[in-house]
Coordinates of N, CA and C in Angstrom, one line a residue:
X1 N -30.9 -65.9 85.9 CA -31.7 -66.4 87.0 C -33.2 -66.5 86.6
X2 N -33.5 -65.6 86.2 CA -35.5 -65.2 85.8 C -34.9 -65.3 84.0
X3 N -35.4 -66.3 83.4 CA -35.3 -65.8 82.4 C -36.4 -65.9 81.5
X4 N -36.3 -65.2 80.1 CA -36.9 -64.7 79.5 C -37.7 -63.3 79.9
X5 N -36.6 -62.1 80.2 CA -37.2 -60.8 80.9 C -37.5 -60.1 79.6
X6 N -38.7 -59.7 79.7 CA -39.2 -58.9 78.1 C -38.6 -57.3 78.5
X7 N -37.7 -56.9 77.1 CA -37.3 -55.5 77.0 C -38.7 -54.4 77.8
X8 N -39.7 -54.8 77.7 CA -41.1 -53.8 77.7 C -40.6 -53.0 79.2
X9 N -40.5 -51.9 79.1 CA -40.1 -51.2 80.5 C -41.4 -50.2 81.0
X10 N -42.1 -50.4 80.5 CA -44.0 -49.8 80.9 C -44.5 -50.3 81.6
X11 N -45.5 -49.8 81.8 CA -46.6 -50.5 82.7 C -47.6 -51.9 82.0
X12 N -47.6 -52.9 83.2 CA -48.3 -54.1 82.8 C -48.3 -54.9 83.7
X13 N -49.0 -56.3 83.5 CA -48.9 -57.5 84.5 C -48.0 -58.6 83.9
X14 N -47.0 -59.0 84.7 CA -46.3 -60.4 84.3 C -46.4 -61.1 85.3
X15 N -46.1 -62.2 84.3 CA -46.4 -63.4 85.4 C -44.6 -64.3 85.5
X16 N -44.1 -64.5 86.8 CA -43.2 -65.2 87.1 C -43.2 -67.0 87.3
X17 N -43.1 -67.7 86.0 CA -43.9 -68.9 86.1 C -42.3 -69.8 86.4
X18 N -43.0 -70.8 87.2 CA -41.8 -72.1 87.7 C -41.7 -73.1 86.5
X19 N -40.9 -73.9 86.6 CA -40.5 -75.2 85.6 C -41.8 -75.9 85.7
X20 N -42.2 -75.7 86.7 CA -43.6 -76.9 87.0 C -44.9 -76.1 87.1
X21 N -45.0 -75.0 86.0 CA -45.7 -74.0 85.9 C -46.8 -73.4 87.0
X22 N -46.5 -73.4 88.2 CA -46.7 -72.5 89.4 C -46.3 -70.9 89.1
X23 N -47.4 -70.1 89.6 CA -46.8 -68.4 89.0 C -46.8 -68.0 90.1
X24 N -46.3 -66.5 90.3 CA -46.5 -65.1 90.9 C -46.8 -64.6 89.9
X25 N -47.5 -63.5 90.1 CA -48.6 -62.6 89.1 C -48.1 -61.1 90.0
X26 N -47.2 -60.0 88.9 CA -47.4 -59.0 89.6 C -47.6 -57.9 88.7
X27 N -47.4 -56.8 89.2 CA -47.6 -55.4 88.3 C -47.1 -54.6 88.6
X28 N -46.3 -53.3 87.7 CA -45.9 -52.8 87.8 C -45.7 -51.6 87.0
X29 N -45.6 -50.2 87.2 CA -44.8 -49.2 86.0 C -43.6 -49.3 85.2
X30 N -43.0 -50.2 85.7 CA -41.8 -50.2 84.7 C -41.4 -52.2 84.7
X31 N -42.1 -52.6 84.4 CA -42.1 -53.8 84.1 C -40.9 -54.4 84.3
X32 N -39.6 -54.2 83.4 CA -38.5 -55.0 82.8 C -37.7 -54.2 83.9
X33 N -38.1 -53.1 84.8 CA -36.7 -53.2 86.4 C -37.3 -53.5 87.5
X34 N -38.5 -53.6 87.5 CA -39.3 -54.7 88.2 C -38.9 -56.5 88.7
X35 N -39.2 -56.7 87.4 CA -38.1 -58.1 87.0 C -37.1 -58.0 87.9
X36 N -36.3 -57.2 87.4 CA -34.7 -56.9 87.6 C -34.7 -57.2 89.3
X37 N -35.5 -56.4 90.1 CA -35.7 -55.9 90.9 C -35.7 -57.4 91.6
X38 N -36.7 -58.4 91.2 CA -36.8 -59.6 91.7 C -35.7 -60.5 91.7
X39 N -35.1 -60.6 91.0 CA -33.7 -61.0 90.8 C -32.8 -60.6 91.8
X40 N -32.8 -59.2 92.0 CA -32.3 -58.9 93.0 C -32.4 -59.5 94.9
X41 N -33.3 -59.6 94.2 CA -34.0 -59.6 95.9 C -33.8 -61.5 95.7
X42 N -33.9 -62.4 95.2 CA -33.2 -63.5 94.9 C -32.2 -63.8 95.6
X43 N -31.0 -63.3 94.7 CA -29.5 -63.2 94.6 C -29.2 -62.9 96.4
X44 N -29.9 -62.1 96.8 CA -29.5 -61.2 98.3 C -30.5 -62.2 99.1
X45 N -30.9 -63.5 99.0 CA -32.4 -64.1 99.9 C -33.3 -63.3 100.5
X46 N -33.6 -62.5 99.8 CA -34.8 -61.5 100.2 C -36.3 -61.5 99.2
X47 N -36.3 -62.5 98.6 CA -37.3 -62.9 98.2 C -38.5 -63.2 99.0
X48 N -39.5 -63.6 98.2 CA -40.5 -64.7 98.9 C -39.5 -66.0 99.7
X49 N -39.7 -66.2 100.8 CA -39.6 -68.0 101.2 C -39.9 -68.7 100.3
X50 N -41.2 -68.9 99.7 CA -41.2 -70.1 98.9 C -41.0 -69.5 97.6
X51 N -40.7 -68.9 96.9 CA -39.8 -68.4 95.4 C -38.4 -69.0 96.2
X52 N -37.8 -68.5 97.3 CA -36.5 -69.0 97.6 C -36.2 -70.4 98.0
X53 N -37.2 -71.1 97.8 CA -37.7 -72.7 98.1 C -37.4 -73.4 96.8
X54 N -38.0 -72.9 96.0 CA -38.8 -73.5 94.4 C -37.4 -73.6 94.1
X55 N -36.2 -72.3 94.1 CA -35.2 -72.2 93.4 C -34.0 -73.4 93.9
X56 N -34.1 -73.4 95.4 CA -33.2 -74.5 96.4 C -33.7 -76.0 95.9
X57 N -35.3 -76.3 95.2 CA -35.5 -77.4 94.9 C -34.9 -77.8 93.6
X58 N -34.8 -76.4 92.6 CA -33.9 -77.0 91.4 C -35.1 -76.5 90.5
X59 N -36.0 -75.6 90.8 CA -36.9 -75.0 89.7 C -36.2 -73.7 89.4
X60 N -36.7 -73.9 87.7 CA -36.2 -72.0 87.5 C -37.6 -71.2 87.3
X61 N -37.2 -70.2 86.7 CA -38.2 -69.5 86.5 C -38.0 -68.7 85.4
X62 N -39.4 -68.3 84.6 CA -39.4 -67.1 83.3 C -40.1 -66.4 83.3
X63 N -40.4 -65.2 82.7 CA -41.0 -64.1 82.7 C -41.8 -64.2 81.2
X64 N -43.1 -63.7 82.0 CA -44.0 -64.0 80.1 C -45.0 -62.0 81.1
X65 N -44.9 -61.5 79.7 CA -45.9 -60.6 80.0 C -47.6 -60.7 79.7
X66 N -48.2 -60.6 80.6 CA -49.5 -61.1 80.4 C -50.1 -59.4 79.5
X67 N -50.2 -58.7 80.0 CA -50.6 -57.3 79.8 C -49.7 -56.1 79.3
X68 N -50.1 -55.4 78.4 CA -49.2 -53.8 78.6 C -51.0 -52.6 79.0
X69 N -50.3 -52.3 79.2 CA -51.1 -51.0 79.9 C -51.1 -49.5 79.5
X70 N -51.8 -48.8 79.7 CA -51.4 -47.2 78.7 C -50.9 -46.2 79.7
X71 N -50.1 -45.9 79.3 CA -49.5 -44.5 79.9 C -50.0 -43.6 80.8
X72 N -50.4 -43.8 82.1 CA -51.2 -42.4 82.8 C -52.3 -43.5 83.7
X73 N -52.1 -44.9 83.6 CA -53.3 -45.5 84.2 C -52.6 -45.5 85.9
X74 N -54.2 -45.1 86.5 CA -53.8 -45.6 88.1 C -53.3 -46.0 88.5
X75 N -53.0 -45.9 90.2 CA -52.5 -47.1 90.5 C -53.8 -48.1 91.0
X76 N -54.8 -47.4 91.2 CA -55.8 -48.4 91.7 C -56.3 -49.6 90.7
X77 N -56.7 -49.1 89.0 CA -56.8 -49.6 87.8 C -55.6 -50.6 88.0
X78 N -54.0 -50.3 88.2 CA -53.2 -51.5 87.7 C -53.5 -52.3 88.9
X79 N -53.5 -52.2 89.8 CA -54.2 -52.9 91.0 C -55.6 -53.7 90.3
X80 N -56.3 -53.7 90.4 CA -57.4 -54.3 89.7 C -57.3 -55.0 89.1
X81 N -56.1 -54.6 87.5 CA -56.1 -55.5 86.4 C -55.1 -56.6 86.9
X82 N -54.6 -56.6 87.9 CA -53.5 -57.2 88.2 C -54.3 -58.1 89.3
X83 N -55.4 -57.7 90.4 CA -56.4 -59.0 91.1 C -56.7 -59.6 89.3
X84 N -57.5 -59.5 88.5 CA -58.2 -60.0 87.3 C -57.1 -61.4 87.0
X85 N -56.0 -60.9 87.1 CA -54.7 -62.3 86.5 C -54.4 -62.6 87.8
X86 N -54.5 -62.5 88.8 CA -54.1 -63.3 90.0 C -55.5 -64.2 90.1
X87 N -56.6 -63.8 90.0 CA -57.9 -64.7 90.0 C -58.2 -65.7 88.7
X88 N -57.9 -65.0 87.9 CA -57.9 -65.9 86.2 C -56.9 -67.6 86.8
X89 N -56.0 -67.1 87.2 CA -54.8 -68.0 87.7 C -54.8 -68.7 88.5
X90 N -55.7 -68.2 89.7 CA -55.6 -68.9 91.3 C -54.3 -68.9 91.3
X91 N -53.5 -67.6 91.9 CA -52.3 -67.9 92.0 C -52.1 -67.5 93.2
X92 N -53.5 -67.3 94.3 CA -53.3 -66.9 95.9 C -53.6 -68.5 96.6
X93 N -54.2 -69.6 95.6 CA -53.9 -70.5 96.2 C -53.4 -71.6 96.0
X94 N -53.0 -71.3 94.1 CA -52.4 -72.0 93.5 C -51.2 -71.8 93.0
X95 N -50.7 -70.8 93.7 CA -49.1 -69.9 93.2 C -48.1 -69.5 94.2
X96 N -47.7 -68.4 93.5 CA -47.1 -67.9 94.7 C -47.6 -66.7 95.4
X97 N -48.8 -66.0 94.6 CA -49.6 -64.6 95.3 C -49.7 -64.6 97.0
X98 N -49.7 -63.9 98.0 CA -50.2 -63.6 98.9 C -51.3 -62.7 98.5
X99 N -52.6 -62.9 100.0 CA -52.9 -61.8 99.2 C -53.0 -60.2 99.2

């Protein structure tokens, strides 16, 4: 369903990009069940509405990791680095970010 999920199971920011390169930008401690996680929530329509739109129109989607992160950082810091690639992107008005 999401493909290209990177093994990396740490902390980082990925970005969830569509066929027609539209993202969500998120972050997380364990990256790669994160993913998983979204998939999940997919499969069950418990996604975003519009992720569960993109997919009903015939878009897929892949996983690219923007960031890895070190061991022990905040959560306020991944927060932060994670606004930095939602703004680099405009992906609150050009994606899928809420904000």
């Amino acid at each position: 369903m999401i493909q290209d999920i990177p093994a990396y199971n740490g902390i980082g920011i990925y970005a969830l990009i569509d066929s027609s390169g539209k993202m969500y930008i998120g972050s997380s401690k364990q990256v790669h069940r994160r993913i998983k996680q979204h998939e999940d929530a997919i499969r069950a329509g418990r996604a975003a509405k519009s992720i569960l739109q993109a997919i009903e129109d015939g878009l897929s989607f892949r996983c690219v990791l923007l960031e890895k992160l070190e061991y022990g950082i905040c959560t306020y810091d991944l927060r932060e680095r994670e606004f930095f690639w939602i703004e680099k992107y405009d992906t609150i008005a050009n994606g899928y970010n809420t904000n």
